[in-house]
Tab-separated table of C-alpha atoms in Angstrom:
chain	number	residue	atom	x	y	z
A	161	THR	CA	-3.807	-15.640	11.819
A	162	LYS	CA	-7.673	-14.858	11.556
A	163	LEU	CA	-7.121	-14.156	7.804
A	164	LEU	CA	-6.612	-18.369	7.437
A	165	PRO	CA	-10.403	-19.453	7.443
A	166	GLU	CA	-10.998	-16.534	4.682
A	167	MET	CA	-8.085	-17.830	2.485
A	168	GLU	CA	-9.312	-21.319	2.524
A	169	LYS	CA	-12.747	-20.365	0.869
A	170	PRO	CA	-13.242	-20.588	-2.538
A	171	GLY	CA	-11.891	-17.096	-4.716
A	172	ASN	CA	-12.496	-16.249	-7.799
A	173	VAL	CA	-9.630	-16.538	-10.704
A	174	ALA	CA	-10.468	-14.057	-13.114
A	175	ASN	CA	-10.501	-11.182	-10.342
A	176	GLY	CA	-7.404	-12.634	-8.751
A	177	LYS	CA	-5.175	-12.517	-12.182
A	178	THR	CA	-6.396	-9.404	-12.912
A	179	LEU	CA	-5.078	-8.166	-9.477
A	180	PHE	CA	-1.784	-9.880	-9.833
A	181	SER	CA	-1.908	-8.182	-13.558
A	182	ALA	CA	-1.691	-4.713	-11.072
A	183	MET	CA	-0.379	-5.332	-8.107
A	184	CYS	CA	1.913	-8.291	-8.087
A	185	ALA	CA	3.675	-8.181	-12.452
A	186	THR	CA	5.517	-5.367	-11.060
A	187	CYS	CA	7.948	-7.603	-9.624
A	188	HIS	CA	6.705	-11.223	-9.656
A	189	LYS	CA	6.301	-13.537	-13.110
A	190	ILE	CA	3.965	-16.114	-13.302
A	191	GLU	CA	2.707	-17.920	-16.482
A	192	GLY	CA	5.400	-16.123	-18.147
A	193	GLU	CA	3.429	-12.850	-17.769
A	194	GLY	CA	4.909	-9.843	-15.820
A	195	HIS	CA	8.840	-9.707	-14.246
A	196	VAL	CA	11.108	-11.340	-12.305
A	197	PHE	CA	12.441	-8.750	-10.100
A	198	GLY	CA	11.100	-11.005	-6.997
A	199	PRO	CA	10.855	-14.664	-7.123
A	200	ASN	CA	9.802	-16.345	-9.973
A	201	LEU	CA	5.812	-17.473	-8.958
A	202	ASP	CA	5.087	-20.519	-11.426
A	203	GLY	CA	4.875	-23.325	-9.564
A	204	ILE	CA	4.534	-21.362	-5.596
A	205	GLY	CA	0.422	-22.340	-5.687
A	206	ALA	CA	1.960	-25.588	-4.746
A	207	HIS	CA	2.924	-24.675	-1.197
A	208	PRO	CA	-0.231	-24.965	1.614
A	209	VAL	CA	-1.905	-21.345	1.737
A	210	ARG	CA	-0.966	-20.800	5.199
A	211	GLU	CA	2.468	-20.305	3.521
A	212	LEU	CA	1.762	-18.172	1.097
A	213	LEU	CA	-0.914	-15.632	3.420
A	214	THR	CA	2.777	-15.430	5.167
A	215	HIS	CA	4.848	-14.648	2.588
A	216	ILE	CA	2.118	-11.657	1.191
A	217	VAL	CA	1.173	-10.100	4.282
A	218	ASN	CA	4.911	-10.508	6.196
A	219	PRO	CA	7.440	-10.531	3.112
A	220	ASN	CA	10.035	-9.709	5.873
A	221	LEU	CA	10.088	-12.743	7.296
A	222	VAL	CA	12.263	-14.796	4.540
A	223	VAL	CA	14.291	-13.157	2.186
A	224	ASP	CA	16.891	-14.953	0.579
A	225	ASP	CA	19.985	-13.585	-0.855
A	226	GLU	CA	19.326	-13.392	-4.693
A	227	HIS	CA	16.393	-11.413	-3.598
A	228	ARG	CA	18.012	-9.212	-0.968
A	229	THR	CA	18.160	-5.459	-0.920
A	230	TRP	CA	21.146	-3.335	-1.171
A	231	ASN	CA	21.183	0.604	0.167
A	232	ILE	CA	23.985	2.484	-2.267
A	233	THR	CA	25.313	5.392	-1.552
A	234	MET	CA	26.595	6.956	-4.250
A	235	LYS	CA	29.467	9.687	-4.015
A	236	ASP	CA	27.559	12.495	-4.803
A	237	GLY	CA	24.817	11.533	-2.396
A	238	THR	CA	22.369	9.841	-4.702
A	239	LEU	CA	20.688	6.623	-2.670
A	240	HIS	CA	19.451	3.906	-4.258
A	241	THR	CA	17.798	0.432	-3.132
A	242	ALA	CA	17.529	-2.239	-5.417
A	243	LEU	CA	19.135	-5.951	-6.252
A	244	ILE	CA	22.853	-6.574	-7.474
A	245	ALA	CA	22.183	-8.117	-10.783
A	246	SER	CA	25.590	-8.437	-11.527
A	247	GLU	CA	28.734	-6.721	-11.318
A	248	ASN	CA	32.560	-6.481	-11.910
A	249	GLU	CA	35.550	-4.299	-11.110
A	250	ALA	CA	34.158	-1.099	-13.214
A	251	ARG	CA	30.164	-1.222	-12.844
A	252	VAL	CA	27.792	-3.134	-10.518
A	253	GLN	CA	24.337	-3.296	-12.443
A	254	LEU	CA	21.109	-2.851	-10.395
A	255	ARG	CA	17.806	-4.894	-11.214
A	256	MET	CA	14.878	-1.984	-10.010
A	257	PRO	CA	11.303	-3.308	-10.135
A	258	ALA	CA	9.503	-3.566	-13.783
A	259	GLY	CA	12.641	-5.042	-15.790
A	260	VAL	CA	14.770	-1.780	-15.357
A	261	THR	CA	18.508	-2.143	-14.999
A	262	ILE	CA	21.298	0.869	-13.961
A	263	ASP	CA	24.380	0.431	-14.496
A	264	LEU	CA	26.608	2.318	-11.769
A	265	PRO	CA	30.122	2.589	-12.347
A	266	THR	CA	32.128	1.358	-9.326
A	267	ALA	CA	34.313	4.157	-8.529
A	268	ASP	CA	31.048	6.505	-7.705
A	269	ILE	CA	29.430	4.295	-5.258
A	270	LYS	CA	30.948	5.632	-1.375
A	271	SER	CA	29.346	2.589	0.221
A	272	ARG	CA	26.180	-0.439	0.067
A	273	GLU	CA	25.021	-2.408	2.951
A	274	LYS	CA	22.774	-4.910	2.869
A	275	SER	CA	18.660	-3.966	3.775
A	276	PRO	CA	17.581	-5.935	6.522
A	277	LEU	CA	14.016	-5.333	4.608
A	278	SER	CA	12.307	-7.154	1.559
A	279	LEU	CA	10.965	-4.959	-1.747
A	280	MET	CA	7.887	-6.016	-1.134
A	281	PRO	CA	5.435	-4.132	0.374
A	282	GLU	CA	3.964	-4.959	3.842
A	283	GLY	CA	0.498	-4.076	4.933
A	284	LEU	CA	-1.170	-6.024	2.004
A	285	GLU	CA	-3.692	-7.391	3.940
A	286	ALA	CA	-5.374	-3.534	3.489
A	287	ILE	CA	-6.575	-4.481	-0.113
A	288	GLY	CA	-9.212	-6.630	1.658
A	289	THR	CA	-9.852	-10.374	2.672
A	290	GLU	CA	-12.124	-11.196	-0.062
A	291	ASN	CA	-9.336	-9.565	-3.274
A	292	LEU	CA	-6.010	-11.679	-0.588
A	293	ARG	CA	-8.528	-14.839	-1.514
A	294	ASP	CA	-8.693	-14.291	-4.923
A	295	ILE	CA	-5.021	-13.528	-5.681
A	296	ILE	CA	-3.854	-16.696	-3.566
A	297	THR	CA	-6.835	-18.704	-5.891
A	298	TYR	CA	-5.115	-17.526	-8.997
A	299	ILE	CA	-1.800	-18.188	-7.789
A	300	ARG	CA	-3.356	-21.812	-6.523
A	301	SER	CA	-4.855	-22.283	-9.901
A	302	VAL	CA	-1.915	-22.135	-12.173
A	303	ALA	CA	-0.180	-24.245	-10.217
A	304	PRO	CA	1.109	-27.696	-11.507
A	305	GLN	CA	-1.276	-30.141	-9.040
A	306	ASN	CA	0.652	-33.242	-7.304
A	307	GLU	CA	-2.781	-35.085	-7.596
A	308	LYS	CA	-2.295	-38.612	-8.091
A	309	HIS	CA	-4.773	-40.255	-10.825
């Protein structure tokens, strides 16, 4: 992408951390802060910049089943779009952003279907090249470095 050369320039870690806390921590945990709704991002910064950028600007490209979104329709017509945290015969527990969970009685569920989409919003490149670079710089700064000494 045309963004890649810009992402490989040095960024501002402090600004990246502030932006991450504001925009990403509702669903992602890193360095013990944030919420485990989307994937935990500890260590993700060891991945190449190109890969991190792809996940951020094209979140629907790869969605693993653990983070698969479900569209659940209740018998009263209420719709829920969330992750399934756990379930048994009596209830389905949904995991929502910001650490919120809801229990739904199985008997009240009319239908459920897997969503092809990630709950991570598309179009995050709209925050601007510098902000995107700072977030990636921050994520990379807290990853264990695999450099040989």
